[in-house]
Coordinates of C-alpha atoms in Angstrom, one line a residue:
M1 CA -8.1 3.2 -21.0
T2 CA -11.3 3.9 -19.1
Q3 CA -11.8 7.1 -17.0
T4 CA -14.9 8.3 -15.2
H5 CA -14.6 11.5 -13.3
H6 CA -16.6 14.1 -11.5
G7 CA -16.1 17.9 -11.5
P8 CA -13.4 20.2 -12.9
D9 CA -9.7 19.5 -13.0
E10 CA -8.7 22.1 -10.4
R11 CA -9.2 22.3 -6.7
T12 CA -11.2 25.4 -5.7
A13 CA -10.2 25.5 -2.0
P14 CA -8.3 28.5 -0.7
R15 CA -4.7 28.0 -1.5
L16 CA -1.4 29.7 -0.7
T17 CA 0.5 30.9 -3.8
A18 CA 7.8 -13.5 13.2
R19 CA 9.1 -16.3 11.6
G20 CA 7.1 -17.9 8.8
R21 CA 7.3 -21.4 7.3
H22 CA 7.4 -22.9 3.8
F23 CA 4.4 -24.8 2.7
S24 CA 6.3 -27.6 0.8
N25 CA 9.7 -28.8 -0.1
G26 CA 8.8 -31.5 -2.6
V27 CA 9.1 -31.6 -6.3
A28 CA 6.6 -31.0 -9.2
R29 CA 4.4 -28.6 -7.3
S30 CA 1.2 -27.1 -8.7
R31 CA 1.2 -23.4 -9.2
H32 CA -2.4 -22.9 -7.9
G33 CA -0.9 -20.9 -5.0
L34 CA 0.6 -18.4 -7.4
W35 CA -2.6 -16.6 -7.9
I36 CA -1.5 -14.2 -5.1
A37 CA -0.7 -11.2 -7.1
L38 CA -1.4 -7.7 -8.2
C39 CA 1.5 -6.5 -6.2
C40 CA 0.3 -8.5 -3.1
V41 CA -3.5 -8.4 -2.6
S42 CA -4.4 -11.2 -5.1
L43 CA -3.7 -13.8 -2.5
L44 CA -6.6 -12.3 -0.7
L45 CA -8.7 -12.2 -3.8
V46 CA -8.2 -15.1 -6.1
V47 CA -6.5 -18.0 -4.3
V48 CA -9.8 -19.7 -3.4
G49 CA -11.6 -20.2 -6.6
A50 CA -10.1 -22.7 -9.1
G51 CA -10.3 -26.5 -9.3
G52 CA -7.6 -29.0 -10.4
V53 CA -8.0 -28.4 -14.1
A54 CA -7.3 -24.7 -13.7
A55 CA -4.3 -25.4 -11.5
L56 CA -2.8 -27.8 -14.1
R57 CA -3.3 -25.2 -16.8
L58 CA -1.8 -22.4 -14.9
Q59 CA 1.3 -24.2 -13.6
Q60 CA 2.8 -23.9 -17.1
N61 CA 2.8 -20.1 -17.0
V62 CA 5.2 -19.2 -14.3
S63 CA 9.0 -18.9 -13.9
T64 CA 10.9 -19.8 -10.8
E65 CA 14.2 -18.8 -9.0
A66 CA 15.9 -19.6 -5.8
L67 CA 14.3 -18.2 -2.6
N68 CA 17.3 -16.8 -0.9
L69 CA 20.8 -16.2 -2.3
G70 CA 22.2 -14.5 0.8
G71 CA 24.1 -16.0 3.7
S72 CA 20.9 -16.6 5.8
S73 CA 17.8 -18.5 4.8
S74 CA 14.3 -19.2 6.0
D75 CA 14.0 -22.5 7.9
D76 CA 12.3 -25.3 6.0
A77 CA 9.3 -26.6 8.0
G78 CA 8.3 -29.3 5.5
D79 CA 4.6 -29.5 4.5
T80 CA 3.0 -27.9 7.5
V81 CA 2.0 -24.3 8.0
D82 CA 3.4 -23.2 11.4
G83 CA 3.0 -19.5 12.3
P84 CA 2.5 -16.5 10.1
L85 CA 3.0 -16.6 6.4
N86 CA 5.5 -14.0 5.0
I87 CA 5.6 -13.2 1.3
L88 CA 7.8 -10.6 -0.3
V89 CA 6.2 -9.0 -3.4
I90 CA 8.6 -7.3 -5.8
G91 CA 7.7 -5.1 -8.7
S92 CA 10.6 -4.9 -11.2
D93 CA 11.5 -1.8 -13.2
T94 CA 13.7 -3.6 -15.6
R95 CA 12.9 -2.5 -19.2
G96 CA 13.9 -5.7 -21.0
G97 CA 11.6 -8.4 -22.4
Q98 CA 7.9 -7.7 -22.1
N99 CA 8.7 -4.5 -20.3
S100 CA 10.7 -3.0 -23.2
D101 CA 7.9 -0.7 -24.2
Y102 CA 8.5 1.3 -20.9
G103 CA 12.0 2.6 -21.6
D104 CA 14.6 3.4 -24.2
A105 CA 17.7 1.4 -25.2
L106 CA 19.7 2.6 -22.2
D107 CA 17.0 1.4 -19.9
Q108 CA 17.0 -2.0 -21.4
E109 CA 20.8 -2.3 -21.0
S110 CA 20.8 -1.3 -17.4
G111 CA 20.4 -3.7 -14.5
A112 CA 17.1 -4.5 -12.9
R113 CA 15.9 -2.5 -10.0
S114 CA 13.0 -3.3 -7.7
D115 CA 10.5 -0.5 -8.2
V116 CA 8.1 -1.9 -5.5
M117 CA 8.9 -3.9 -2.4
M118 CA 6.1 -5.1 -0.1
L119 CA 6.4 -7.6 2.7
M120 CA 3.0 -9.2 3.2
Q121 CA 2.3 -11.2 6.4
I122 CA -0.8 -13.3 7.0
S123 CA -1.3 -14.0 10.6
E124 CA -1.4 -17.6 12.0
D125 CA -5.1 -17.4 12.7
R126 CA -5.7 -15.9 9.2
Q127 CA -7.6 -12.9 10.7
N128 CA -5.0 -10.2 10.0
V129 CA -2.9 -9.2 7.1
N130 CA 0.1 -6.7 7.3
V131 CA 1.6 -5.2 4.1
V132 CA 4.7 -3.1 4.7
S133 CA 6.2 -1.1 1.8
F134 CA 9.9 -0.2 1.6
P135 CA 10.9 3.0 -0.3
R136 CA 13.4 2.2 -3.1
D137 CA 15.6 5.0 -1.9
L138 CA 16.1 3.4 1.5
M139 CA 19.8 3.0 2.4
V140 CA 20.6 -0.5 3.8
S141 CA 23.2 -3.2 3.9
I142 CA 23.0 -5.9 1.2
P143 CA 24.5 -9.3 2.0
E144 CA 26.8 -11.2 -0.4
C145 CA 24.8 -12.5 -3.3
T146 CA 25.5 -14.3 -6.6
N147 CA 23.7 -13.2 -9.7
P148 CA 21.9 -16.4 -10.9
E149 CA 22.2 -15.4 -14.6
S150 CA 25.8 -14.2 -14.9
G151 CA 27.4 -16.0 -11.9
T152 CA 28.9 -12.7 -10.7
V153 CA 29.5 -12.7 -7.0
F154 CA 28.5 -9.3 -5.4
P155 CA 30.3 -8.9 -2.0
A156 CA 28.3 -7.7 1.0
A157 CA 27.8 -3.9 0.8
D158 CA 26.8 -1.2 3.3
D159 CA 25.0 2.1 2.7
V160 CA 23.5 1.2 -0.7
Q161 CA 19.9 1.7 -1.9
I162 CA 17.7 -1.3 -1.2
N163 CA 16.5 -1.6 -4.8
E164 CA 20.0 -2.5 -6.0
S165 CA 19.6 -5.9 -4.3
L166 CA 17.6 -7.1 -7.3
D167 CA 20.5 -6.4 -9.7
H168 CA 23.0 -8.1 -7.3
G169 CA 21.3 -11.5 -7.2
G170 CA 17.7 -11.4 -8.4
P171 CA 14.7 -11.6 -6.2
G172 CA 16.5 -14.1 -3.9
C173 CA 19.0 -11.3 -2.9
T174 CA 16.2 -8.9 -2.2
V175 CA 14.6 -11.6 0.1
A176 CA 18.0 -12.0 1.9
T177 CA 18.3 -8.2 2.3
I178 CA 14.9 -7.7 3.8
N179 CA 15.3 -10.8 5.9
E180 CA 18.3 -9.2 7.5
L181 CA 16.8 -5.7 7.7
T182 CA 13.6 -6.7 9.5
G183 CA 14.4 -10.0 11.2
V184 CA 11.2 -11.4 9.6
D185 CA 11.8 -14.8 8.0
I186 CA 10.4 -14.6 4.5
D187 CA 8.7 -17.8 3.2
H188 CA 8.1 -17.0 -0.4
F189 CA 8.5 -14.2 -3.0
M190 CA 6.7 -13.1 -6.1
L191 CA 8.4 -10.9 -8.8
V192 CA 5.7 -9.1 -10.8
D193 CA 6.3 -7.2 -14.1
F194 CA 4.4 -4.3 -15.6
N195 CA 2.1 -6.5 -17.7
A196 CA 0.6 -8.1 -14.7
V197 CA -0.7 -4.8 -13.5
K198 CA -2.1 -3.8 -16.9
E199 CA -3.9 -7.0 -17.5
L200 CA -5.3 -7.6 -14.0
S201 CA -6.7 -4.0 -13.8
S202 CA -8.5 -4.6 -17.1
V203 CA -9.8 -8.0 -16.1
V204 CA -11.6 -6.6 -13.0
G205 CA -13.0 -3.7 -15.0
G206 CA -10.8 -0.9 -13.7
V207 CA -10.0 0.4 -10.2
Q208 CA -11.4 3.6 -8.7
V209 CA -8.8 6.1 -7.5
C210 CA -9.0 9.7 -6.2
V211 CA -6.6 12.6 -6.5
T212 CA -6.8 16.1 -5.0
E213 CA -5.8 17.8 -8.3
A214 CA -5.6 16.9 -11.9
I215 CA -2.3 15.1 -12.7
D216 CA -0.5 15.1 -16.1
D217 CA 2.8 13.3 -15.4
E218 CA 5.0 13.2 -18.5
Y219 CA 7.3 10.7 -16.9
S220 CA 4.8 7.9 -16.2
G221 CA 2.1 9.0 -18.6
L222 CA -0.5 9.4 -15.9
D223 CA -3.2 11.8 -17.0
I224 CA -6.3 11.9 -14.7
P225 CA -8.6 14.7 -13.5
A226 CA -9.2 15.9 -10.0
G227 CA -11.5 13.8 -7.9
S228 CA -12.6 10.2 -8.6
S229 CA -11.5 8.3 -11.7
T230 CA -11.6 4.7 -12.8
V231 CA -8.3 3.6 -14.3
E232 CA -7.3 0.4 -16.1
G233 CA -4.6 -0.9 -18.4
E234 CA -1.9 1.7 -19.2
Q235 CA -3.4 4.3 -16.9
A236 CA -3.6 1.9 -13.9
L237 CA 0.1 1.1 -14.5
A238 CA 0.9 4.8 -14.7
F239 CA -0.9 5.4 -11.5
L240 CA 1.2 2.8 -9.7
R241 CA 4.5 3.9 -11.3
S242 CA 4.1 7.7 -11.0
R243 CA 6.6 9.3 -8.7
H244 CA 6.2 12.9 -9.7
G245 CA 2.5 12.9 -9.5
F246 CA 1.9 12.4 -5.7
G247 CA 2.8 14.0 -2.4
D248 CA 6.1 15.8 -2.4
G249 CA 7.3 14.0 -5.6
S250 CA 9.2 11.4 -3.6
D251 CA 8.8 7.6 -3.4
I252 CA 6.8 8.0 -0.2
G253 CA 4.0 9.7 -2.1
R254 CA 4.0 7.0 -4.7
I255 CA 3.8 4.3 -2.0
Q256 CA 0.7 6.0 -0.5
A257 CA -0.9 6.0 -4.0
Q258 CA -0.1 2.3 -4.4
Q259 CA -1.7 1.5 -1.0
G260 CA -4.8 3.5 -1.9
F261 CA -5.0 1.6 -5.3
M262 CA -4.7 -1.8 -3.7
A263 CA -7.3 -1.0 -1.0
S264 CA -9.7 0.2 -3.6
L265 CA -9.1 -3.0 -5.6
M266 CA -9.8 -5.2 -2.6
R267 CA -13.1 -3.3 -1.8
K268 CA -14.2 -3.7 -5.4
V269 CA -13.5 -7.4 -5.7
K270 CA -15.2 -8.1 -2.3
A271 CA -18.2 -5.9 -3.1
E272 CA -18.8 -7.4 -6.6
G273 CA -18.5 -11.0 -5.4
T274 CA -15.5 -11.9 -7.5
L275 CA -14.5 -14.6 -5.0
S276 CA -17.6 -16.6 -5.9
N277 CA -17.1 -16.3 -9.7
P278 CA -14.9 -19.1 -10.9
G279 CA -14.7 -17.7 -14.5
K280 CA -13.5 -14.3 -13.3
L281 CA -11.0 -16.0 -10.9
Y282 CA -9.5 -18.0 -13.7
D283 CA -9.1 -14.9 -15.9
I284 CA -7.3 -13.1 -13.0
A285 CA -5.1 -16.1 -12.4
E286 CA -4.3 -16.3 -16.1
A287 CA -3.3 -12.7 -16.2
I288 CA -1.1 -13.0 -13.1
T289 CA 0.7 -16.2 -13.7
Q290 CA 2.0 -15.2 -17.2
N291 CA 3.7 -12.2 -15.7
V292 CA 5.4 -13.4 -12.5
T293 CA 8.5 -15.2 -11.2
V294 CA 8.3 -17.0 -7.9
D295 CA 10.5 -19.2 -5.6
E296 CA 10.6 -22.9 -6.3
G297 CA 8.8 -23.8 -3.1
F298 CA 5.6 -21.9 -3.9
A299 CA 3.3 -23.8 -3.2
D300 CA 1.0 -26.7 -2.3
P301 CA -2.5 -26.2 -3.8
G302 CA -4.5 -27.8 -1.0
T303 CA -2.8 -25.6 1.6
F304 CA -3.5 -22.4 -0.3
V305 CA -7.1 -23.3 -1.0
G306 CA -7.6 -23.7 2.7
I307 CA -5.9 -20.4 3.5
G308 CA -7.8 -18.6 0.8
R309 CA -11.2 -19.8 2.1
E310 CA -10.3 -18.6 5.6
L311 CA -9.2 -15.2 4.2
A312 CA -12.4 -14.8 2.0
G313 CA -14.3 -13.5 5.0
I314 CA -11.6 -11.3 6.5
D315 CA -12.6 -7.8 7.7
L316 CA -11.1 -5.2 5.4
N317 CA -10.1 -3.1 8.4
R318 CA -7.8 -5.9 9.5
V319 CA -5.8 -5.6 6.2
V320 CA -3.2 -3.0 6.9
F321 CA -1.0 -1.2 4.3
A322 CA 1.9 0.6 6.0
T323 CA 5.1 2.2 5.0
A324 CA 8.3 1.4 6.9
P325 CA 9.0 4.5 9.1
T326 CA 11.9 6.4 7.6
E327 CA 13.8 9.7 8.0
P328 CA 16.3 11.5 5.8
Y329 CA 19.6 9.7 5.3
L330 CA 22.4 11.2 7.4
Y331 CA 24.7 11.7 4.4
D332 CA 22.2 12.6 1.7
A333 CA 18.9 14.2 2.3
N334 CA 17.5 12.9 -1.0
K335 CA 17.7 9.4 0.3
L336 CA 16.2 7.7 3.4
Q337 CA 17.2 5.5 6.3
L338 CA 15.0 3.6 8.8
A339 CA 13.6 5.7 11.7
A340 CA 13.6 4.3 15.3
D341 CA 9.8 3.6 15.0
A342 CA 10.6 1.0 12.4
D343 CA 11.7 -1.3 15.2
Q344 CA 8.1 -1.4 16.6
V345 CA 6.7 -2.3 13.1
F346 CA 9.2 -5.1 12.6
A347 CA 8.9 -6.4 16.2
T348 CA 5.1 -6.6 15.7
M349 CA 5.5 -8.6 12.5
R350 CA 8.1 -10.9 14.1
S351 CA 5.6 -11.7 16.9
G352 CA 2.8 -12.3 14.4
G353 CA 0.7 -9.3 15.6
S354 CA -1.4 -6.9 13.7
L355 CA -0.2 -3.5 12.7
A356 CA -3.8 -2.3 13.0
D357 CA -3.5 -2.3 16.8
G358 CA -1.6 1.0 17.1
G359 CA -4.0 2.4 19.6
Q360 CA -4.1 -0.7 21.7
E361 CA -0.3 -0.7 21.7
Q362 CA -0.2 2.8 23.1
E363 CA -2.7 1.9 25.8
E364 CA -0.8 -1.1 26.9
S365 CA 2.6 0.7 27.0
A366 CA 3.7 2.1 30.4
A367 CA 2.6 5.7 30.6
P368 CA 4.8 8.2 32.4
E369 CA 3.8 9.8 35.6
P370 CA 1.5 12.8 35.2
S371 CA 4.2 15.2 36.5
A372 CA 6.6 13.9 33.8
Q373 CA 4.2 14.3 30.9
A374 CA 4.8 17.1 28.5
P375 CA 1.9 19.6 28.4
E376 CA -0.6 18.6 25.7
E377 CA -0.8 21.0 22.7
Q378 CA -4.1 22.8 22.8
P379 CA -5.8 23.6 19.5
D380 CA -6.0 27.2 18.5
R381 CA -9.6 28.1 17.8
S382 CA -8.7 31.1 15.8
T383 CA -7.3 28.7 13.1
P384 CA -9.0 29.2 9.7
V385 CA -11.0 26.1 8.7
S386 CA -12.4 25.6 5.2
V387 CA -15.2 23.1 4.8
L388 CA -15.5 21.9 1.2
N389 CA -18.4 19.8 -0.1
A390 CA -17.0 16.8 -2.1
S391 CA -19.9 14.5 -1.2
G392 CA -22.3 15.2 -4.0
E393 CA -25.0 16.1 -1.5
T394 CA -26.3 19.7 -1.9
G395 CA -25.8 21.9 1.1
R396 CA -23.5 19.5 3.0
A397 CA -20.7 22.0 3.4
D398 CA -23.0 24.4 5.3
N399 CA -24.2 21.6 7.6
V400 CA -20.7 20.5 8.5
A401 CA -19.4 24.1 8.8
D402 CA -22.0 24.6 11.5
L403 CA -20.7 21.6 13.4
V404 CA -17.1 23.0 13.2
E405 CA -18.3 26.3 14.5
S406 CA -19.9 24.5 17.5
M407 CA -16.4 23.3 18.4
G408 CA -15.4 26.9 19.0
Y409 CA -13.6 27.7 15.8
L410 CA -14.1 31.3 14.9
T411 CA -13.2 31.5 11.2
V412 CA -15.0 28.8 9.2
A413 CA -15.8 29.0 5.5
A414 CA -18.1 26.7 3.6
Q415 CA -18.0 26.1 -0.2
E416 CA -18.4 23.5 -2.9
A417 CA -15.3 21.6 -3.8
G418 CA -16.1 21.1 -7.4
V419 CA -14.9 17.5 -7.2
E420 CA -16.2 14.3 -5.4
Y421 CA -14.1 12.4 -2.9
P422 CA -15.1 8.9 -1.9
G423 CA -13.7 9.4 1.6
S424 CA -13.6 12.6 3.7
T425 CA -10.1 14.0 4.1
V426 CA -8.5 16.7 6.3
Y427 CA -5.5 18.8 5.0
Y428 CA -3.4 21.1 7.1
S429 CA -0.5 23.4 6.6
T430 CA 2.6 23.6 8.9
G431 CA 1.7 24.5 12.5
Y432 CA -1.9 23.3 12.3
E433 CA -1.6 19.5 12.9
A434 CA -3.3 19.7 16.3
E435 CA -6.3 21.5 14.9
A436 CA -6.5 19.1 11.9
Q437 CA -6.5 16.1 14.2
E438 CA -9.2 17.6 16.4
V439 CA -11.4 18.2 13.4
A440 CA -10.7 14.6 12.2
D441 CA -11.5 13.1 15.6
K442 CA -14.7 15.1 15.8
F443 CA -16.1 13.6 12.6
G444 CA -14.5 10.1 12.8
I445 CA -12.0 10.6 9.9
P446 CA -9.3 8.0 10.0
A447 CA -5.6 8.9 10.5
A448 CA -4.8 7.9 6.9
Q449 CA -7.0 10.7 5.7
V450 CA -5.3 13.5 7.7
Q451 CA -2.5 14.8 5.5
P452 CA -0.1 17.8 5.5
D453 CA -0.5 20.1 2.5
E454 CA 1.1 23.5 2.2
G455 CA -1.5 24.5 -0.4
Y456 CA -3.9 25.5 2.4
L457 CA -3.9 28.1 5.1
G458 CA -4.9 26.4 8.4
V459 CA -7.2 23.4 8.0
A460 CA -9.3 22.2 5.0
L461 CA -11.9 19.6 5.5
Y462 CA -13.2 17.8 2.4
V463 CA -16.6 16.3 3.1
G464 CA -16.7 13.1 1.1
Q465 CA -19.3 10.6 0.0
D466 CA -18.8 8.7 3.2
F467 CA -20.3 11.6 5.2
T468 CA -23.5 12.7 3.4
E469 CA -25.6 12.9 6.6
G470 CA -25.4 13.0 10.3
E471 CA -22.8 14.5 12.6
R472 CA -20.1 11.8 12.4
I473 CA -19.0 9.2 9.8
E474 CA -20.6 5.9 10.5
Q475 CA -17.8 3.6 11.7
Q476 CA -17.3 0.0 10.6
E477 CA -18.8 -2.6 12.9
S478 CA -15.4 -3.6 14.1
G479 CA -14.9 -0.2 15.8
E480 CA -12.9 3.0 15.7
D481 CA -9.6 3.5 13.8
Q482 CA -6.8 2.8 16.2
G483 CA -3.9 3.9 14.1
I484 CA -0.9 1.9 12.9
V485 CA 1.8 0.5 15.1
G486 CA 4.8 2.8 15.5
G487 CA 2.8 5.7 14.1
A488 CA 3.6 4.4 10.6
S489 CA 1.9 6.0 7.7
G490 CA -0.6 4.0 5.7
Q491 CA -4.2 2.8 5.8
T492 CA -6.5 -0.2 6.1
A493 CA -8.3 -1.7 3.2
D494 CA -11.7 -0.4 4.2
Q495 CA -10.5 3.3 4.2
E496 CA -11.2 5.3 1.0
T497 CA -8.4 7.8 0.6
C498 CA -7.8 10.7 -1.9
Q499 CA -4.2 11.0 -2.9
Q500 CA -2.5 14.4 -2.5
A501 CA -1.3 15.6 -5.9
F502 CA 2.3 16.9 -6.2
S503 CA 2.4 20.6 -7.2
Y504 CA 5.5 21.2 -9.3

């Protein structure tokens, strides 16, 4: 385990006590295309680098299963790529086999459950990538599936947790379930086990993560200080698995942490030139392919090399990690159901659009007549605002506090945070969302970095390492943050987020 951190373990801020297509339907396919892993971003990272020798070597590593074991199936388009490419990435929490170190005997006897479900879509022009996560507590309908190992037929079932689909019929049943749930035709799947995460994080030399408070989660084994850390191996796995460490202790908080981890991994690989290092690419591919199961049609090497080369130059702000919009389940508040806004997310994916165009979507929608519009909530300038320096630049809190006061806020306090954040973040308590958004807009802080937190009174602005000078965070060349379609929570790969720690 490798950890590098800055500052103490405690926060010091004031606190309250589209239809896709298969690539090939032939036989004896190479597994070069299977390099698309660590949960989903490796397609963007490693698919472009190996030659034929590496492909032949790696094709011996992987296992395969049927793509779809439900009543509906993706159309087979032969050897051509027509339209967006949709890949379902599944992280299994089964404790058998290589994963037996992560549970007791009862765990190993129980059925598999999908711990992570991410639907990744690569646009037809290869300029946009959408990655939508589904909480494992989401209540859905599962179609009839046959377990490929036992032959047991599971009848169609309503109002069951989505992660049970893996136990019903393996990854093919999860594909069938999400096909029906979203209307997005899934082309391929990848089932990833725990060892893939451990090994890949070590191969790349660790991944930088950030948390608002120190986390010591006895359930997952995650033990990291407040601020920035570099995690690899067991701690990288614990970071991705921890449910009790983030947000409100639910699966939503864990998903946000996973999205932040993957975005950080993408930034690191792109910045360090991994895509141009064949040796490193081979090491990544070796780590991945020994720990995955994929569908039998995955994939034609030449096609994937071409796609990978096109993706190598993709703008990171066009890679969107989003969570399917949800709300409490009608019959059990501890579970979730899809919210109405989920329709916008899935409709965008069915049409092959980008989830990064939330602002454009709002502009193009028909606006109500002025007389019919609800009065806009006006920020309350008496709201207390705390400005905390997490940038590492001496005196930065005072500078930014002056800018907040110039907005008209009357109660502004400046202090050192005692930790360093890579990205500036705004937290707010109940009733202060409008003020938090105004502060974020003033300084160019993305929506993904504006988060509710009842640990503060009013608004708290952490000034991160992305805001060490000037009056506004310098934007990417591609422009301002537009938000995610349907108001879905999430981030783009270029955004550096600090995960909210769960206070027990």
